[in-house]
Short mmCIF file of C-alpha atoms in Angstrom, two decimals:
data_model
loop_
_atom_site.label_atom_id
_atom_site.label_comp_id
_atom_site.label_asym_id
_atom_site.label_seq_id
_atom_site.Cartn_x
_atom_site.Cartn_y
_atom_site.Cartn_z
CA UNK A 1 118.67 117.81 130.65
CA UNK A 2 116.04 116.01 132.72
CA UNK A 3 113.43 116.57 129.99
CA UNK A 4 115.67 114.98 127.34
CA UNK A 5 116.34 111.98 129.60
CA UNK A 6 112.59 111.51 130.17
CA UNK A 7 111.87 111.74 126.43
CA UNK A 8 114.56 109.15 125.64
CA UNK A 9 113.23 106.88 128.40
CA UNK A 10 109.67 107.20 127.06
CA UNK A 11 110.82 106.36 123.52
CA UNK A 12 112.76 103.31 124.73
CA UNK A 13 109.81 102.07 126.79
CA UNK A 14 107.50 102.62 123.82
CA UNK A 15 109.78 100.63 121.51
CA UNK A 16 110.06 97.77 124.01
CA UNK A 17 106.28 97.65 124.38
CA UNK A 18 105.87 97.71 120.61
CA UNK A 19 108.27 94.78 120.19
CA UNK A 20 106.70 92.76 123.01
CA UNK A 21 103.10 93.36 121.92
CA UNK A 22 103.62 93.41 118.13
CA UNK A 23 101.52 90.24 117.67
CA UNK A 24 98.31 91.56 119.25
CA UNK A 25 98.81 94.96 117.63
CA UNK A 26 99.22 93.39 114.18
CA UNK A 27 96.22 91.08 114.75
CA UNK A 28 94.01 94.05 115.54
CA UNK A 29 95.36 96.09 112.63
CA UNK A 30 94.98 93.30 110.06
CA UNK A 31 91.49 92.40 111.27
CA UNK A 32 90.38 96.02 111.13
CA UNK A 33 91.89 96.80 107.73
CA UNK A 34 90.61 93.62 106.06
CA UNK A 35 87.14 94.16 107.54
CA UNK A 36 87.07 97.79 106.34
CA UNK A 37 88.38 97.02 102.86
CA UNK A 38 86.27 93.94 102.18
CA UNK A 39 83.30 94.51 104.46
CA UNK A 40 83.65 90.92 105.66
CA UNK A 41 84.18 89.50 109.12
CA UNK A 42 87.73 88.44 109.89
CA UNK A 43 89.23 86.34 112.67
CA UNK A 44 93.00 85.92 113.09
CA UNK A 45 94.54 83.70 115.75
CA UNK A 46 98.21 84.55 115.29
CA UNK A 47 100.38 86.98 113.38
CA UNK A 48 104.15 86.99 113.71
CA UNK A 49 106.59 89.23 111.91
CA UNK A 50 110.23 88.48 112.60
CA UNK A 51 112.32 91.32 113.92
CA UNK A 52 115.72 89.70 113.53
CA UNK A 53 114.72 87.21 110.84
CA UNK A 54 112.84 87.86 107.59
CA UNK A 55 109.72 85.82 108.37
CA UNK A 56 106.02 86.61 108.20
CA UNK A 57 103.50 84.10 109.56
CA UNK A 58 99.72 84.07 109.95
CA UNK A 59 97.92 81.31 111.82
CA UNK A 60 94.22 80.42 111.66
CA UNK A 61 92.92 83.19 109.43
CA UNK A 62 89.18 82.98 108.83
CA UNK A 63 87.23 85.32 106.55
CA UNK A 64 83.44 85.13 106.76
CA UNK A 65 80.97 85.83 103.96
CA UNK A 66 78.32 88.52 104.21
CA UNK A 67 74.80 87.58 105.22
CA UNK A 68 72.83 85.97 102.41
CA UNK A 69 75.59 83.73 101.10
CA UNK A 70 75.04 79.96 101.29
CA UNK A 71 78.50 79.38 102.83
CA UNK A 72 79.15 81.14 106.14
CA UNK A 73 82.93 80.74 105.87
CA UNK A 74 84.64 82.07 102.75
CA UNK A 75 88.30 81.44 103.65
CA UNK A 76 89.91 79.16 106.20
CA UNK A 77 93.69 79.47 106.15
CA UNK A 78 95.33 77.51 108.99
CA UNK A 79 98.84 78.62 108.03
CA UNK A 80 100.59 81.15 105.84
CA UNK A 81 104.36 81.22 106.29
CA UNK A 82 106.66 83.42 104.21
CA UNK A 83 110.43 83.68 104.48
CA UNK A 84 111.68 86.47 102.24
CA UNK A 85 115.00 87.93 101.14
CA UNK A 86 115.27 91.24 103.00
CA UNK A 87 118.04 92.81 100.87
CA UNK A 88 115.91 92.18 97.76
CA UNK A 89 112.95 93.92 99.43
CA UNK A 90 115.10 97.00 100.04
CA UNK A 91 115.98 96.98 96.34
CA UNK A 92 112.30 97.02 95.43
CA UNK A 93 112.15 93.34 94.44
CA UNK A 94 110.22 90.57 96.10
CA UNK A 95 112.09 87.29 96.43
CA UNK A 96 110.48 84.57 98.55
CA UNK A 97 112.88 81.93 99.84
CA UNK A 98 110.07 79.83 101.29
CA UNK A 99 106.29 79.97 101.09
CA UNK A 100 103.99 77.57 102.94
CA UNK A 101 100.28 77.91 102.36
CA UNK A 102 97.87 75.58 104.10
CA UNK A 103 94.45 76.33 102.61
CA UNK A 104 91.60 74.44 104.28
CA UNK A 105 88.66 76.11 102.55
CA UNK A 106 88.03 78.79 99.95
CA UNK A 107 84.44 79.20 98.80
CA UNK A 108 83.60 81.45 95.87
CA UNK A 109 79.95 82.11 95.01
CA UNK A 110 79.22 83.72 91.68
#
C-alpha cells in the first residue's frame, strides 16, 4: 500500500513539474529538433502552449544560416500566435481561429 502511495505521489509531482516548467522544456526541445533537422542554429525566447486554452505561441524565434552565407540571420520571427479549434484537431482537421505572424526578416539565398 505504501509503494502505491509513493508511486502516485511521484506521478503527481512529475505532472506538476511538467506543467510548471513546460515553457523551458519546450524551448529546449524545439531548439534541439530544429537544429538537428535543419543543421542551423536556433534561438527561441519564449514558447507557450495553453493547457486549458487552445493557444500556441512562440516569441523571438531566430534561425541562423550556416557559415558561408552572406546573411548571418535567416529568420527573425518576433511573434507567432495560433489559436486553434481543439475539437477539430481531435477529428483530424486543422481549423485556426486566429493566426498572428510577425515576420521581421526572412532571407533566402539561392
